[in-house]
mmCIF file of C-alpha atoms in Angstrom:
data_model
loop_
_atom_site.group_PDB
_atom_site.id
_atom_site.type_symbol
_atom_site.label_atom_id
_atom_site.label_comp_id
_atom_site.label_asym_id
_atom_site.label_seq_id
_atom_site.Cartn_x
_atom_site.Cartn_y
_atom_site.Cartn_z
ATOM 1 C CA UNK K 1 0.000 0.000 0.000
ATOM 2 C CA UNK K 2 2.797 2.415 0.944
ATOM 3 C CA UNK K 3 4.790 1.614 -2.181
ATOM 4 C CA UNK K 4 1.762 2.255 -4.362
ATOM 5 C CA UNK K 5 1.150 5.522 -2.553
ATOM 6 C CA UNK K 6 4.727 6.580 -3.243
ATOM 7 C CA UNK K 7 4.409 5.589 -6.900
ATOM 8 C CA UNK K 8 1.229 7.662 -7.272
ATOM 9 C CA UNK K 9 2.859 10.724 -5.688
ATOM 10 C CA UNK K 10 5.933 10.327 -7.886
ATOM 11 C CA UNK K 11 3.847 10.028 -11.058
ATOM 12 C CA UNK K 12 1.964 13.215 -10.247
ATOM 13 C CA UNK K 13 5.232 15.008 -9.505
ATOM 14 C CA UNK K 14 6.907 13.860 -12.755
ATOM 15 C CA UNK K 15 3.915 14.914 -14.850
ATOM 16 C CA UNK K 16 4.053 18.374 -13.348
ATOM 17 C CA UNK K 17 7.884 18.529 -13.602
ATOM 18 C CA UNK K 18 7.673 18.146 -17.381
ATOM 19 C CA UNK K 19 6.351 21.723 -17.520
ATOM 20 C CA UNK K 20 7.890 23.478 -14.584
ATOM 21 C CA UNK K 21 11.133 21.554 -14.216
ATOM 22 C CA UNK K 22 13.043 22.056 -11.033
ATOM 23 C CA UNK K 23 10.595 24.727 -9.931
ATOM 24 C CA UNK K 24 8.007 22.013 -9.331
ATOM 25 C CA UNK K 25 7.139 22.023 -5.610
ATOM 26 C CA UNK K 26 8.231 18.878 -3.796
ATOM 27 C CA UNK K 27 5.830 17.153 -1.383
ATOM 28 C CA UNK K 28 6.346 18.241 2.175
ATOM 29 C CA UNK K 29 4.012 16.760 4.770
ATOM 30 C CA UNK K 30 4.373 15.233 8.184
ATOM 31 C CA UNK K 31 4.948 11.838 6.664
ATOM 32 C CA UNK K 32 6.199 12.479 3.090
ATOM 33 C CA UNK K 33 9.267 14.553 2.153
ATOM 34 C CA UNK K 34 10.816 15.212 -1.251
ATOM 35 C CA UNK K 35 14.480 16.079 -1.962
ATOM 36 C CA UNK K 36 16.539 17.002 -4.994
ATOM 37 C CA UNK K 37 19.891 15.293 -5.149
ATOM 38 C CA UNK K 38 21.746 18.534 -4.465
ATOM 39 C CA UNK K 39 19.611 19.421 -1.458
ATOM 40 C CA UNK K 40 21.829 19.693 1.646
ATOM 41 C CA UNK K 41 18.950 18.367 3.763
ATOM 42 C CA UNK K 42 19.007 15.051 1.898
ATOM 43 C CA UNK K 43 19.845 12.392 4.484
ATOM 44 C CA UNK K 44 23.255 10.837 3.975
ATOM 45 C CA UNK K 45 21.817 7.361 4.466
ATOM 46 C CA UNK K 46 19.783 7.514 1.287
ATOM 47 C CA UNK K 47 21.973 9.774 -0.889
ATOM 48 C CA UNK K 48 23.669 6.842 -2.619
ATOM 49 C CA UNK K 49 20.471 4.846 -3.254
ATOM 50 C CA UNK K 50 20.067 3.770 -6.875
ATOM 51 C CA UNK K 51 16.862 4.244 -8.826
ATOM 52 C CA UNK K 52 13.924 2.307 -7.507
ATOM 53 C CA UNK K 53 12.066 1.528 -4.330
ATOM 54 C CA UNK K 54 13.854 0.960 -0.985
ATOM 55 C CA UNK K 55 12.923 0.270 2.641
ATOM 56 C CA UNK K 56 15.246 1.384 5.467
ATOM 57 C CA UNK K 57 15.223 1.899 9.229
ATOM 58 C CA UNK K 58 15.927 5.323 10.698
ATOM 59 C CA UNK K 59 17.775 5.989 13.941
ATOM 60 C CA UNK K 60 14.641 5.422 15.980
ATOM 61 C CA UNK K 61 14.006 2.112 14.227
ATOM 62 C CA UNK K 62 11.074 3.496 12.327
ATOM 63 C CA UNK K 63 10.654 2.096 8.879
ATOM 64 C CA UNK K 64 11.073 4.494 5.980
ATOM 65 C CA UNK K 65 10.088 3.933 2.384
ATOM 66 C CA UNK K 66 12.263 5.611 -0.256
ATOM 67 C CA UNK K 67 11.498 5.994 -3.956
ATOM 68 C CA UNK K 68 14.278 7.318 -6.241
ATOM 69 C CA UNK K 69 13.520 8.596 -9.758
ATOM 70 C CA UNK K 70 15.292 10.727 -12.408
ATOM 71 C CA UNK K 71 13.468 13.827 -13.547
ATOM 72 C CA UNK K 72 13.880 14.110 -17.377
ATOM 73 C CA UNK K 73 13.948 17.930 -17.576
ATOM 74 C CA UNK K 74 16.694 18.877 -15.154
ATOM 75 C CA UNK K 75 18.178 15.386 -15.411
ATOM 76 C CA UNK K 76 18.516 15.233 -11.680
ATOM 77 C CA UNK K 77 17.582 12.600 -9.157
ATOM 78 C CA UNK K 78 14.606 13.166 -6.871
ATOM 79 C CA UNK K 79 14.040 11.332 -3.602
ATOM 80 C CA UNK K 80 10.647 10.740 -1.990
ATOM 81 C CA UNK K 81 10.876 9.594 1.630
ATOM 82 C CA UNK K 82 7.749 8.301 3.429
ATOM 83 C CA UNK K 83 7.881 7.655 7.160
ATOM 84 C CA UNK K 84 5.542 4.809 7.964
ATOM 85 C CA UNK K 85 5.158 5.729 11.634
ATOM 86 C CA UNK K 86 3.783 9.147 10.656
ATOM 87 C CA UNK K 87 1.752 8.009 7.661
ATOM 88 C CA UNK K 88 -1.100 6.786 9.854
ATOM 89 C CA UNK K 89 -1.955 7.920 13.357
ATOM 90 C CA UNK K 90 -3.297 4.443 14.134
ATOM 91 C CA UNK K 91 0.091 3.434 15.500
ATOM 92 C CA UNK K 92 -0.261 6.047 18.212
ATOM 93 C CA UNK K 93 -3.497 4.418 19.367
ATOM 94 C CA UNK K 94 -2.558 0.799 18.727
ATOM 95 C CA UNK K 95 -2.899 -0.403 22.314
ATOM 96 C CA UNK K 96 -6.102 1.531 22.824
ATOM 97 C CA UNK K 97 -7.525 0.148 19.602
ATOM 98 C CA UNK K 98 -6.650 -3.412 20.645
ATOM 99 C CA UNK K 99 -8.314 -2.881 24.020
ATOM 100 C CA UNK K 100 -11.376 -1.384 22.368
ATOM 101 C CA UNK K 101 -11.617 -4.293 19.938
ATOM 102 C CA UNK K 102 -11.318 -6.801 22.773
ATOM 103 C CA UNK K 103 -14.023 -4.953 24.717
ATOM 104 C CA UNK K 104 -16.319 -4.903 21.688
ATOM 105 C CA UNK K 105 -15.651 -8.612 21.084
ATOM 106 C CA UNK K 106 -16.484 -9.398 24.722
ATOM 107 C CA UNK K 107 -19.705 -7.387 24.537
ATOM 108 C CA UNK K 108 -20.701 -9.109 21.285
ATOM 109 C CA UNK K 109 -20.015 -12.542 22.779
ATOM 110 C CA UNK K 110 -22.005 -11.788 25.940
ATOM 111 C CA UNK K 111 -24.864 -10.311 23.952
ATOM 112 C CA UNK K 112 -24.863 -13.353 21.659
ATOM 113 C CA UNK K 113 -24.994 -15.689 24.643
ATOM 114 C CA UNK K 114 -27.890 -13.764 26.195
ATOM 115 C CA UNK K 115 -29.802 -13.652 22.929
ATOM 116 C CA UNK K 116 -29.138 -17.362 22.396
ATOM 117 C CA UNK K 117 -30.434 -18.143 25.897
ATOM 118 C CA UNK K 118 -33.567 -16.084 25.341
ATOM 119 C CA UNK K 119 -34.245 -17.709 21.977
ATOM 120 C CA UNK K 120 -33.493 -21.185 23.368
ATOM 121 C CA UNK K 121 -35.939 -20.631 26.224
ATOM 122 C CA UNK K 122 -38.578 -19.392 23.816
ATOM 123 C CA UNK K 123 -38.108 -22.468 21.647
ATOM 124 C CA UNK K 124 -37.929 -24.821 24.619
ATOM 125 C CA UNK K 125 -40.934 -23.381 26.471
ATOM 126 C CA UNK K 126 -43.532 -25.558 24.666
ATOM 127 C CA UNK K 127 -41.431 -28.633 25.418
ATOM 128 C CA UNK K 128 -40.960 -27.697 29.082
ATOM 129 C CA UNK K 129 -44.689 -26.956 29.448
ATOM 130 C CA UNK K 130 -45.492 -30.329 27.929
ATOM 131 C CA UNK K 131 -42.987 -32.084 30.200
ATOM 132 C CA UNK K 132 -44.468 -30.352 33.248
ATOM 133 C CA UNK K 133 -47.994 -31.402 32.278
ATOM 134 C CA UNK K 134 -46.895 -35.003 31.831
ATOM 135 C CA UNK K 135 -44.951 -35.009 35.119
ATOM 136 C CA UNK K 136 -48.012 -33.787 37.046
ATOM 137 C CA UNK K 137 -49.661 -37.153 36.574
ATOM 138 C CA UNK K 138 -52.168 -39.074 34.478
ATOM 139 C CA UNK K 139 -55.340 -37.416 35.832
ATOM 140 C CA UNK K 140 -55.512 -34.526 33.363
ATOM 141 C CA UNK K 141 -58.144 -35.757 30.971
ATOM 142 C CA UNK K 142 -55.584 -36.779 28.375
ATOM 143 C CA UNK K 143 -55.040 -33.208 27.019
ATOM 144 C CA UNK K 144 -51.628 -31.592 27.403
ATOM 145 C CA UNK K 145 -49.940 -28.322 26.489
ATOM 146 C CA UNK K 146 -49.583 -27.839 22.748
ATOM 147 C CA UNK K 147 -52.269 -30.424 21.917
ATOM 148 C CA UNK K 148 -53.799 -28.206 19.194
ATOM 149 C CA UNK K 149 -50.484 -27.181 17.596
ATOM 150 C CA UNK K 150 -49.741 -28.303 14.050
ATOM 151 C CA UNK K 151 -45.994 -28.636 14.443
ATOM 152 C CA UNK K 152 -43.775 -31.292 16.036
ATOM 153 C CA UNK K 153 -44.807 -30.147 19.537
ATOM 154 C CA UNK K 154 -48.430 -30.874 18.719
ATOM 155 C CA UNK K 155 -47.535 -34.306 17.360
ATOM 156 C CA UNK K 156 -45.572 -35.052 20.535
ATOM 157 C CA UNK K 157 -48.389 -33.777 22.775
ATOM 158 C CA UNK K 158 -51.011 -35.891 21.032
ATOM 159 C CA UNK K 159 -48.712 -38.918 21.153
ATOM 160 C CA UNK K 160 -48.318 -38.418 24.915
ATOM 161 C CA UNK K 161 -52.082 -38.075 25.302
ATOM 162 C CA UNK K 162 -52.701 -41.308 23.393
ATOM 163 C CA UNK K 163 -50.009 -43.083 25.398
ATOM 164 C CA UNK K 164 -51.491 -41.899 28.703
ATOM 165 C CA UNK K 165 -54.950 -43.044 27.663
ATOM 166 C CA UNK K 166 -53.542 -46.451 26.781
ATOM 167 C CA UNK K 167 -51.747 -46.617 30.120
ATOM 168 C CA UNK K 168 -54.939 -45.655 31.937
ATOM 169 C CA UNK K 169 -56.862 -48.340 30.117
ATOM 170 C CA UNK K 170 -54.147 -50.882 30.800
ATOM 171 C CA UNK K 171 -54.087 -49.922 34.484
ATOM 172 C CA UNK K 172 -57.853 -50.264 34.769
ATOM 173 C CA UNK K 173 -57.739 -53.646 33.026
ATOM 174 C CA UNK K 174 -54.982 -54.876 35.313
ATOM 175 C CA UNK K 175 -56.890 -53.757 38.403
ATOM 176 C CA UNK K 176 -60.007 -55.476 37.110
ATOM 177 C CA UNK K 177 -58.026 -58.588 36.268
ATOM 178 C CA UNK K 178 -56.584 -58.687 39.789
ATOM 179 C CA UNK K 179 -60.067 -58.278 41.246
ATOM 180 C CA UNK K 180 -61.431 -61.065 39.044
ATOM 181 C CA UNK K 181 -58.502 -63.319 39.914
ATOM 182 C CA UNK K 182 -59.177 -62.770 43.616
ATOM 183 C CA UNK K 183 -62.820 -63.611 43.030
ATOM 184 C CA UNK K 184 -61.863 -66.839 41.276
ATOM 185 C CA UNK K 185 -59.685 -67.961 44.192
ATOM 186 C CA UNK K 186 -62.234 -66.898 46.799
ATOM 187 C CA UNK K 187 -64.795 -69.472 45.664
ATOM 188 C CA UNK K 188 -62.741 -72.654 46.246
ATOM 189 C CA UNK K 189 -61.316 -71.220 49.458
ATOM 190 C CA UNK K 190 -64.841 -70.573 50.765
ATOM 191 C CA UNK K 191 -65.808 -74.172 49.925
ATOM 192 C CA UNK K 192 -62.772 -75.509 51.772
ATOM 193 C CA UNK K 193 -63.436 -73.303 54.795
ATOM 194 C CA UNK K 194 -67.099 -74.362 55.010
ATOM 195 C CA UNK K 195 -66.225 -78.012 54.609
ATOM 196 C CA UNK K 196 -63.627 -77.759 57.377
ATOM 197 C CA UNK K 197 -66.255 -76.193 59.641
ATOM 198 C CA UNK K 198 -68.512 -79.163 58.994
ATOM 199 C CA UNK K 199 -65.704 -81.613 59.698
ATOM 200 C CA UNK K 200 -65.036 -79.953 63.058
ATOM 201 C CA UNK K 201 -68.567 -80.655 64.264
ATOM 202 C CA UNK K 202 -68.495 -83.134 67.174
ATOM 203 C CA UNK K 203 -71.386 -85.232 65.915
ATOM 204 C CA UNK K 204 -70.970 -85.706 62.185
ATOM 205 C CA UNK K 205 -72.104 -88.672 60.218
ATOM 206 C CA UNK K 206 -69.805 -90.627 58.005
ATOM 207 C CA UNK K 207 -71.825 -89.584 54.993
ATOM 208 C CA UNK K 208 -71.379 -85.859 55.739
ATOM 209 C CA UNK K 209 -67.717 -86.370 56.456
ATOM 210 C CA UNK K 210 -67.158 -88.080 53.091
ATOM 211 C CA UNK K 211 -69.193 -85.395 51.330
ATOM 212 C CA UNK K 212 -67.130 -82.640 52.959
ATOM 213 C CA UNK K 213 -63.893 -84.360 52.036
ATOM 214 C CA UNK K 214 -65.105 -84.712 48.469
ATOM 215 C CA UNK K 215 -66.004 -81.018 48.353
ATOM 216 C CA UNK K 216 -62.553 -80.131 49.684
ATOM 217 C CA UNK K 217 -60.953 -82.309 47.046
ATOM 218 C CA UNK K 218 -63.002 -80.675 44.266
ATOM 219 C CA UNK K 219 -62.214 -77.195 45.593
ATOM 220 C CA UNK K 220 -58.490 -78.043 45.664
ATOM 221 C CA UNK K 221 -58.710 -79.250 42.060
ATOM 222 C CA UNK K 222 -60.466 -76.030 41.092
ATOM 223 C CA UNK K 223 -57.879 -73.885 42.901
ATOM 224 C CA UNK K 224 -55.079 -75.805 41.223
ATOM 225 C CA UNK K 225 -56.739 -75.271 37.854
ATOM 226 C CA UNK K 226 -57.078 -71.531 38.512
ATOM 227 C CA UNK K 227 -53.442 -71.221 39.626
ATOM 228 C CA UNK K 228 -52.348 -73.119 36.536
ATOM 229 C CA UNK K 229 -54.416 -70.718 34.418
ATOM 230 C CA UNK K 230 -52.788 -67.630 35.948
ATOM 231 C CA UNK K 231 -49.308 -69.098 35.548
ATOM 232 C CA UNK K 232 -50.084 -69.906 31.934
ATOM 233 C CA UNK K 233 -51.363 -66.385 31.296
ATOM 234 C CA UNK K 234 -48.159 -64.976 32.814
ATOM 235 C CA UNK K 235 -45.838 -67.061 30.644
ATOM 236 C CA UNK K 236 -44.880 -65.931 27.156
ATOM 237 C CA UNK K 237 -43.764 -69.245 25.745
ATOM 238 C CA UNK K 238 -46.171 -71.386 23.817
ATOM 239 C CA UNK K 239 -47.826 -74.387 25.476
ATOM 240 C CA UNK K 240 -48.593 -77.623 23.674
ATOM 241 C CA UNK K 241 -52.339 -77.824 23.031
ATOM 242 C CA UNK K 242 -54.455 -80.939 22.797
ATOM 243 C CA UNK K 243 -57.943 -81.824 21.518
ATOM 244 C CA UNK K 244 -60.570 -81.179 24.177
ATOM 245 C CA UNK K 245 -64.205 -82.352 24.069
ATOM 246 C CA UNK K 246 -66.575 -79.517 24.948
ATOM 247 C CA UNK K 247 -69.715 -81.500 25.784
ATOM 248 C CA UNK K 248 -68.309 -83.487 28.755
ATOM 249 C CA UNK K 249 -66.796 -80.357 30.296
ATOM 250 C CA UNK K 250 -70.131 -78.557 29.878
ATOM 251 C CA UNK K 251 -71.966 -81.377 31.631
ATOM 252 C CA UNK K 252 -69.390 -81.463 34.429
ATOM 253 C CA UNK K 253 -69.546 -77.711 34.988
ATOM 254 C CA UNK K 254 -73.352 -77.668 34.954
ATOM 255 C CA UNK K 255 -73.391 -80.494 37.500
ATOM 256 C CA UNK K 256 -71.343 -78.331 39.867
ATOM 257 C CA UNK K 257 -73.880 -75.512 39.425
ATOM 258 C CA UNK K 258 -77.004 -77.597 40.160
ATOM 259 C CA UNK K 259 -77.799 -75.825 43.461
ATOM 260 C CA UNK K 260 -77.327 -72.421 41.811
ATOM 261 C CA UNK K 261 -79.492 -73.420 38.829
ATOM 262 C CA UNK K 262 -82.251 -74.641 41.127
ATOM 263 C CA UNK K 263 -82.170 -71.431 43.153
ATOM 264 C CA UNK K 264 -82.355 -69.215 40.051
ATOM 265 C CA UNK K 265 -85.025 -71.352 38.293
ATOM 266 C CA UNK K 266 -83.236 -71.167 34.947
ATOM 267 C CA UNK K 267 -83.860 -73.582 32.098
ATOM 268 C CA UNK K 268 -80.552 -74.785 30.626
ATOM 269 C CA UNK K 269 -80.710 -75.516 26.894
ATOM 270 C CA UNK K 270 -77.783 -77.327 25.278
ATOM 271 C CA UNK K 271 -77.450 -77.598 21.535
ATOM 272 C CA UNK K 272 -74.403 -79.064 19.817
ATOM 273 C CA UNK K 273 -72.573 -82.136 18.602
ATOM 274 C CA UNK K 274 -71.205 -84.211 21.539
ATOM 275 C CA UNK K 275 -68.120 -85.021 19.460
ATOM 276 C CA UNK K 276 -67.039 -81.386 19.011
ATOM 277 C CA UNK K 277 -63.357 -80.842 19.873
ATOM 278 C CA UNK K 278 -61.166 -77.764 20.137
ATOM 279 C CA UNK K 279 -57.396 -77.428 20.487
ATOM 280 C CA UNK K 280 -56.710 -76.077 23.970
ATOM 281 C CA UNK K 281 -55.980 -77.275 27.487
ATOM 282 C CA UNK K 282 -58.756 -78.948 29.507
ATOM 283 C CA UNK K 283 -58.105 -76.634 32.447
ATOM 284 C CA UNK K 284 -58.442 -73.564 30.226
ATOM 285 C CA UNK K 285 -61.721 -74.710 28.695
ATOM 286 C CA UNK K 286 -63.028 -75.544 32.185
ATOM 287 C CA UNK K 287 -62.206 -72.055 33.460
ATOM 288 C CA UNK K 288 -63.840 -70.416 30.435
ATOM 289 C CA UNK K 289 -66.999 -72.509 30.759
ATOM 290 C CA UNK K 290 -67.074 -72.022 34.550
ATOM 291 C CA UNK K 291 -66.957 -68.219 34.249
ATOM 292 C CA UNK K 292 -69.452 -67.959 31.408
ATOM 293 C CA UNK K 293 -71.958 -70.372 32.938
ATOM 294 C CA UNK K 294 -71.626 -68.806 36.391
ATOM 295 C CA UNK K 295 -72.316 -65.352 34.951
ATOM 296 C CA UNK K 296 -75.217 -66.606 32.844
ATOM 297 C CA UNK K 297 -76.850 -68.405 35.756
ATOM 298 C CA UNK K 298 -76.188 -65.686 38.361
ATOM 299 C CA UNK K 299 -77.325 -62.675 36.335
ATOM 300 C CA UNK K 300 -79.734 -64.286 33.866
ATOM 301 C CA UNK K 301 -83.395 -65.196 34.011
ATOM 302 C CA UNK K 302 -85.802 -67.628 32.370
ATOM 303 C CA UNK K 303 -83.279 -69.620 30.336
ATOM 304 C CA UNK K 304 -79.658 -70.045 29.319
ATOM 305 C CA UNK K 305 -79.089 -71.352 25.811
ATOM 306 C CA UNK K 306 -75.686 -72.877 25.045
ATOM 307 C CA UNK K 307 -74.786 -73.631 21.417
ATOM 308 C CA UNK K 308 -71.455 -75.072 20.377
ATOM 309 C CA UNK K 309 -69.842 -76.343 17.211
ATOM 310 C CA UNK K 310 -66.381 -76.835 15.777
ATOM 311 C CA UNK K 311 -66.196 -73.119 14.939
ATOM 312 C CA UNK K 312 -67.761 -71.327 17.909
ATOM 313 C CA UNK K 313 -69.434 -71.427 21.303
ATOM 314 C CA UNK K 314 -72.363 -69.109 22.094
ATOM 315 C CA UNK K 315 -74.293 -68.539 25.325
ATOM 316 C CA UNK K 316 -77.509 -66.493 25.199
ATOM 317 C CA UNK K 317 -79.890 -65.568 28.018
ATOM 318 C CA UNK K 318 -82.145 -62.694 29.114
ATOM 319 C CA UNK K 319 -80.844 -60.640 32.041
ATOM 320 C CA UNK K 320 -82.540 -58.753 34.814
ATOM 321 C CA UNK K 321 -82.861 -55.000 34.423
ATOM 322 C CA UNK K 322 -80.467 -54.335 37.286
ATOM 323 C CA UNK K 323 -77.899 -56.740 35.783
ATOM 324 C CA UNK K 324 -77.498 -54.902 32.469
ATOM 325 C CA UNK K 325 -74.327 -53.258 33.648
ATOM 326 C CA UNK K 326 -71.631 -55.006 31.626
ATOM 327 C CA UNK K 327 -69.062 -54.728 34.418
ATOM 328 C CA UNK K 328 -71.435 -56.298 36.892
ATOM 329 C CA UNK K 329 -72.567 -59.051 34.538
ATOM 330 C CA UNK K 330 -69.053 -59.580 33.205
ATOM 331 C CA UNK K 331 -67.568 -60.544 36.540
ATOM 332 C CA UNK K 332 -64.755 -62.866 35.480
ATOM 333 C CA UNK K 333 -65.184 -61.973 31.805
ATOM 334 C CA UNK K 334 -61.709 -60.397 31.750
ATOM 335 C CA UNK K 335 -60.149 -63.780 32.498
ATOM 336 C CA UNK K 336 -62.108 -65.268 29.600
ATOM 337 C CA UNK K 337 -60.863 -62.408 27.425
ATOM 338 C CA UNK K 338 -57.230 -63.092 28.380
ATOM 339 C CA UNK K 339 -57.592 -66.791 27.636
ATOM 340 C CA UNK K 340 -59.141 -66.046 24.242
ATOM 341 C CA UNK K 341 -56.294 -63.688 23.407
ATOM 342 C CA UNK K 342 -53.666 -66.296 24.219
ATOM 343 C CA UNK K 343 -55.484 -69.013 22.238
ATOM 344 C CA UNK K 344 -56.180 -66.642 19.334
ATOM 345 C CA UNK K 345 -59.944 -67.027 19.870
ATOM 346 C CA UNK K 346 -62.395 -64.260 18.966
ATOM 347 C CA UNK K 347 -64.568 -63.096 21.879
ATOM 348 C CA UNK K 348 -67.731 -61.068 21.190
ATOM 349 C CA UNK K 349 -70.005 -59.734 23.925
ATOM 350 C CA UNK K 350 -73.310 -58.020 23.096
ATOM 351 C CA UNK K 351 -76.560 -57.008 24.780
ATOM 352 C CA UNK K 352 -79.758 -56.096 22.967
ATOM 353 C CA UNK K 353 -83.244 -55.585 24.366
ATOM 354 C CA UNK K 354 -82.436 -57.313 27.620
ATOM 355 C CA UNK K 355 -80.794 -60.347 25.976
ATOM 356 C CA UNK K 356 -77.110 -60.904 26.702
ATOM 357 C CA UNK K 357 -74.940 -62.994 24.380
ATOM 358 C CA UNK K 358 -71.340 -64.158 24.560
ATOM 359 C CA UNK K 359 -69.767 -65.859 21.538
ATOM 360 C CA UNK K 360 -66.289 -67.358 21.187
ATOM 361 C CA UNK K 361 -64.928 -68.089 17.730
ATOM 362 C CA UNK K 362 -62.353 -70.864 17.834
ATOM 363 C CA UNK K 363 -59.113 -70.484 15.897
ATOM 364 C CA UNK K 364 -58.378 -72.869 13.075
ATOM 365 C CA UNK K 365 -55.264 -74.937 13.817
ATOM 366 C CA UNK K 366 -53.660 -76.671 10.900
ATOM 367 C CA UNK K 367 -51.353 -79.634 11.049
#
């Protein structure tokens, strides 16, 4: 830059010297000085410099830039000397400028950090609001912050809402399943307790004693079957299935419910081929039939119609007005539902005009 500046000054001087010769005024500023070769003020250090551009150090170690040219008119040498330290006053304020630049850089960095924090909080606020709503619990009606938004926050909010609803439903089902399981175990335990009370009587006939022992044995078999069912439902591995006749298990289950059938005055109607078989476990089919028949007899009236074939099993009966609540009538139905899910059976429950119907579609097993 300095060399070019010197060249430009020299060109202007030479153009003017073509007309005025040695009378052309030489530059004389705080940073640029011009000398003719015969000028006594010409520094000795540069007097012998050849034509061209030169850089030297003065006594104070300041860099000087010297440009030597020959003026055609007078045929004399002219020297332009530029002192770099005086060319720009920036050197006088170098330390101050550095400090100012560092201060400005620090302010810019701090301002950038603050702006970034503000923007980050603005962007993160929908996420934090959503996280706070979710952390407050599941009893919020399934609607969270940002539910109506059309961006990713809205998608996330609706996904959380759906997940919470599924968890609620799962929790309710598990509580119901636990309640139904307790109900299933309570029945054989009550039979055993009553039979033990009879056996403790001081004057008991041999016939009553044998009957009580038989009832205890049947209740133990039922409890074992229920425990086996729950263990099977809790296992993930597949269990080897076997052909099971439905008709004998129906007759056996109905025989156990004779006192209940007599007390409810219900007409039991069976319709189906005695040779019908399904692939399952006898204990599982017994539990399914026990729950369905118990519900039909306990909450039904007039009749209970049971139809079975190789493809399905249906139980139909009218119900009392106060028994139309599905949860009340379906006491134990959740266990039947779990069994059907594991066996890949289709369970359908419906109620129309006071008539309740439960149908199970058996899966087709090949091989």
